[in-house]
CSV table of C-alpha atoms in Angstrom, one decimal:
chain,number,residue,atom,x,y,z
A,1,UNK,CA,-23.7,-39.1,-70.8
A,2,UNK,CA,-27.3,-38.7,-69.7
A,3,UNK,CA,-30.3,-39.6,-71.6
A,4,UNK,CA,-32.9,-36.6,-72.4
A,5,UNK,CA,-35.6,-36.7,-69.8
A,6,UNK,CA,-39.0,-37.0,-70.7
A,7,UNK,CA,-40.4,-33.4,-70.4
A,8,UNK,CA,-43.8,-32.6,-71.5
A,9,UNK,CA,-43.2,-28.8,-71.8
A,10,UNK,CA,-45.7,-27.4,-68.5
A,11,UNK,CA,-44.4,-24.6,-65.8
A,12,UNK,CA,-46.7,-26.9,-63.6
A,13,UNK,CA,-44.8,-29.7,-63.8
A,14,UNK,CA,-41.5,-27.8,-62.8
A,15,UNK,CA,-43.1,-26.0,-60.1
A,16,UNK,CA,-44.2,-29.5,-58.3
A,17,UNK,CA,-40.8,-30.9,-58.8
A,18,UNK,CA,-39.2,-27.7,-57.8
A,19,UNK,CA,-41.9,-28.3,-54.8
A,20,UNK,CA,-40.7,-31.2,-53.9
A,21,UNK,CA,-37.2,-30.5,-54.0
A,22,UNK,CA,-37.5,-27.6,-51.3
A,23,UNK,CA,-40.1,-30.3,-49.1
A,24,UNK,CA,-37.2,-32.4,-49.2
A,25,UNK,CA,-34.1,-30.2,-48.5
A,26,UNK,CA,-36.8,-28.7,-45.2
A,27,UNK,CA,-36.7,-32.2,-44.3
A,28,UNK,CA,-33.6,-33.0,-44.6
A,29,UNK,CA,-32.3,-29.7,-43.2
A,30,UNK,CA,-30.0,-28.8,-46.1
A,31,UNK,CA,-30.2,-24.9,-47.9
A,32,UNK,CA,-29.4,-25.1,-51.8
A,33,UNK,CA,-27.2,-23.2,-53.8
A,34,UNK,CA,-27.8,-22.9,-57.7
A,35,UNK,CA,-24.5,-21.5,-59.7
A,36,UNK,CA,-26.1,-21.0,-63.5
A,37,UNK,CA,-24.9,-19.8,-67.2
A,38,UNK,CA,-27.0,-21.0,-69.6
A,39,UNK,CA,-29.9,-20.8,-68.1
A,40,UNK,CA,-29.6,-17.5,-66.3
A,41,UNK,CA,-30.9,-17.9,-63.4
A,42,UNK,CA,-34.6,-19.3,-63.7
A,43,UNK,CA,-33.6,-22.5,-61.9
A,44,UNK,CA,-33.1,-19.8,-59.0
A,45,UNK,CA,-36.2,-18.2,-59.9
A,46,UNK,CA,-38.3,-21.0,-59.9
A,47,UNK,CA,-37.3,-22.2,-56.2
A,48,UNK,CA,-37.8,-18.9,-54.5
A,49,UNK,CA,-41.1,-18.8,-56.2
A,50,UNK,CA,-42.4,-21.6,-53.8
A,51,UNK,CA,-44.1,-20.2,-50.9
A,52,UNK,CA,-43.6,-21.2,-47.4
A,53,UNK,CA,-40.4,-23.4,-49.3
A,54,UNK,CA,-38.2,-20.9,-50.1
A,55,UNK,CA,-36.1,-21.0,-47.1
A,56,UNK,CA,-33.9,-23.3,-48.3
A,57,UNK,CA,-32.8,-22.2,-50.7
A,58,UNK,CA,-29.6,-19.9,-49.6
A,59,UNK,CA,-28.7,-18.2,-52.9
A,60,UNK,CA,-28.2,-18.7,-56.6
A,61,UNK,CA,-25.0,-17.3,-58.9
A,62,UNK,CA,-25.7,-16.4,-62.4
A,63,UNK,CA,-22.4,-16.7,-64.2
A,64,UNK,CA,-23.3,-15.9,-67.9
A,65,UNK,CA,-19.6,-15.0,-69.0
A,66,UNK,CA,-16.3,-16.7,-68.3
A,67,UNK,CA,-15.7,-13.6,-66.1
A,68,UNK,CA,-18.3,-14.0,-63.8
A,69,UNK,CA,-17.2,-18.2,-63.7
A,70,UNK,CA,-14.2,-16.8,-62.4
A,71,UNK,CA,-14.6,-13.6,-60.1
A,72,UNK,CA,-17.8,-15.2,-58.6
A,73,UNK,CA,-17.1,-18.8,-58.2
A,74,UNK,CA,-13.2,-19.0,-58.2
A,75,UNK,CA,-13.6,-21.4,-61.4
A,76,UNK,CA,-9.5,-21.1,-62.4
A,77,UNK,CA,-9.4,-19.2,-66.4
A,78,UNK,CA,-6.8,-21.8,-66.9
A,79,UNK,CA,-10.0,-24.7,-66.7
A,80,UNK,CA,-11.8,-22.5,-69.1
A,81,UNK,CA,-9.3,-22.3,-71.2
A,82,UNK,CA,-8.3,-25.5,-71.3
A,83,UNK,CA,-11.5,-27.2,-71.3
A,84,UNK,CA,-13.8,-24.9,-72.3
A,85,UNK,CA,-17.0,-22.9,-70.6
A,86,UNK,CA,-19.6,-25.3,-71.2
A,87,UNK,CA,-17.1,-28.7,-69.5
A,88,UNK,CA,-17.8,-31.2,-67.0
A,89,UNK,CA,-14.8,-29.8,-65.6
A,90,UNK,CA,-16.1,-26.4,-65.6
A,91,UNK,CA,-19.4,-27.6,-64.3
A,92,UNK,CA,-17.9,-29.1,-61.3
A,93,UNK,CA,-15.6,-26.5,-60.6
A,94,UNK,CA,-19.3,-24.0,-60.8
A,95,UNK,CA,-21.2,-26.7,-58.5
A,96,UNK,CA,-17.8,-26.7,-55.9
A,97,UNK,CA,-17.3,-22.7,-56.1
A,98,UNK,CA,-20.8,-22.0,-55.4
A,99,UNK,CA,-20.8,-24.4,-52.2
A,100,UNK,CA,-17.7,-22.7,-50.9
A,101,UNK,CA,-18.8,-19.2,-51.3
A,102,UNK,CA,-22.5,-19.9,-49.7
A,103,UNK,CA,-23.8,-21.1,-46.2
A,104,UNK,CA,-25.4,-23.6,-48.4
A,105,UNK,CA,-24.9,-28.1,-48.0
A,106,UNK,CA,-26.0,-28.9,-51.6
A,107,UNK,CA,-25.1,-27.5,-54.9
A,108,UNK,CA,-25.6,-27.4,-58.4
A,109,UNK,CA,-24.1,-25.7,-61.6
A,110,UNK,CA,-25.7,-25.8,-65.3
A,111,UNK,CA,-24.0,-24.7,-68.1
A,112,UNK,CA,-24.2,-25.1,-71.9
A,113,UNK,CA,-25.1,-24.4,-75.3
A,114,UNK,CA,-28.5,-23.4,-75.0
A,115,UNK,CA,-28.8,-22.0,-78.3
A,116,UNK,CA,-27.1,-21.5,-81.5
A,117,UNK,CA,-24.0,-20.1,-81.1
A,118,UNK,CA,-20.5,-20.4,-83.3
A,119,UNK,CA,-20.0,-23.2,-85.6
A,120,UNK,CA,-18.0,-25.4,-83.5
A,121,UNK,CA,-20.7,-25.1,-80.6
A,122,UNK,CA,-23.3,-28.1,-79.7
A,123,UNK,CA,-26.8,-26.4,-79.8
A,124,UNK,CA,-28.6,-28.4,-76.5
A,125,UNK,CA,-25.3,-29.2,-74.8
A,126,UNK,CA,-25.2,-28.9,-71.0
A,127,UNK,CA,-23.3,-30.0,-68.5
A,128,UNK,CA,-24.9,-30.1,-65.0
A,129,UNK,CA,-23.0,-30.8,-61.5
A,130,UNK,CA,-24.2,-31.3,-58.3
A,131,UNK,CA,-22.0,-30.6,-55.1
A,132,UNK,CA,-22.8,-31.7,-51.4
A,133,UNK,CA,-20.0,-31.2,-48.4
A,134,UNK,CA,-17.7,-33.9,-48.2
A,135,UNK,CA,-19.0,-36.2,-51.3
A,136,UNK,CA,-18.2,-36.6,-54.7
A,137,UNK,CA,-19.6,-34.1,-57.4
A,138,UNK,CA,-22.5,-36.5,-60.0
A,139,UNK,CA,-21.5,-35.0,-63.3
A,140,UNK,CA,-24.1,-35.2,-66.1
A,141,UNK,CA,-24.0,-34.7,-69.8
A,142,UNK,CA,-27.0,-34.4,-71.9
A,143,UNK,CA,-27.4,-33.6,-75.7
A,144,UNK,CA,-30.6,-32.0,-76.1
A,145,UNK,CA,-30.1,-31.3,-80.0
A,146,UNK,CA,-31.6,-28.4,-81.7
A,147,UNK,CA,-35.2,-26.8,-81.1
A,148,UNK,CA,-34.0,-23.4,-79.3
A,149,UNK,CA,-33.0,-21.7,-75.9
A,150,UNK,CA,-36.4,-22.2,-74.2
A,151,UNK,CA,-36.3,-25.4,-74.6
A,152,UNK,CA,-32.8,-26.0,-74.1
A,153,UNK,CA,-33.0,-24.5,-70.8
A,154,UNK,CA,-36.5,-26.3,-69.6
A,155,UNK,CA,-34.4,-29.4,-70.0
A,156,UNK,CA,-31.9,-28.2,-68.3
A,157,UNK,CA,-33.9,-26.7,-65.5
A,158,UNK,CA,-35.9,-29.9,-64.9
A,159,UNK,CA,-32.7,-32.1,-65.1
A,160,UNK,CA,-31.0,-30.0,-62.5
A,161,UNK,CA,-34.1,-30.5,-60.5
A,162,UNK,CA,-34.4,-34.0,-60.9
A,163,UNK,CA,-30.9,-34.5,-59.9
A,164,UNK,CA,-31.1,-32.7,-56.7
A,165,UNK,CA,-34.6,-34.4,-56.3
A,166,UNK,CA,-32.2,-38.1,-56.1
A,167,UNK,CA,-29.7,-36.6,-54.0
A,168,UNK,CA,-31.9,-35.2,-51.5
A,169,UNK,CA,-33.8,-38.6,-51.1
């Protein structure tokens, strides 16, 4: 279980990190691939909005419904079932999917609760995995608690970032 970053709410801030995350992966020589639910796809957004960086990144999935998990990723229903949607499991299977179904060397998959939803869902909880070719998927689980889907998924976003950020380095 991860601890809640410290986030102090500014685009900026995630555009520097997101920044740094395409430097790095140039450096490195390594395209990303982004597979995301609850936040839709602006983890995606916000590395193709780097110019002169964007390169590397090689595609994102967004996989709102289970459906789209499934036809898009090869994430088995049986795992959704099971576990349910917003699931390590399910992350990991997102993070694996998306590297297998890209030309892409690094990988990562967000999903959760990013606002309130039915009873028995956690408002702020998100699962994020990253994936690299031939290494084992980091799992993370974070509790953001309540305060509403933009922030949910600016935590998320960031955290994703961060994550790929460590692995890159």
């Amino acid at each position: 279980m991860g601890e809640e970053p410290a986030i102090d709410g500014k685009a900026e801030d995630l555009a520097a990190l997101a920044s740094e995350v395409l430097e790095l992966a140039q450096h490195t020589g390594l395209r990303i691939v982004t597979a995301e639910s609850c936040t839709g796809g602006m983890l995606s957004s916000l590395l193709t909005n780097i110019e002169g960086l964007s390169s590397c990144f090689e595609r994102g999935f967004a996989v709102y419904s289970d459906d789209a998990k499934t036809e898009m990723l090869g994430v088995e229903p049986k795992l959704i079932e099971r576990y349910g949607a917003v699931s390590a499991e399910v992350a990991r299977a997102m993070a694996q999917g998306a590297l297998a179904r890209s030309l892409a060397q690094i990988a990562v998959a967000i999903t959760g609760f990013a606002g309130p939803g039915a009873k028995e869902d956690e408002e702020g909880l998100v699962h994020i995995a990253l994936a690299r070719e031939s290494a084992r998927p980091q799992l993370r689980e974070y509790h953001f608690g309540r305060g509403g889907r933009d922030r949910t998924r600016h935590h998320a976003v960031q955290t994703a970032l961060q994550m790929m950020h460590d692995a890159l380095r």
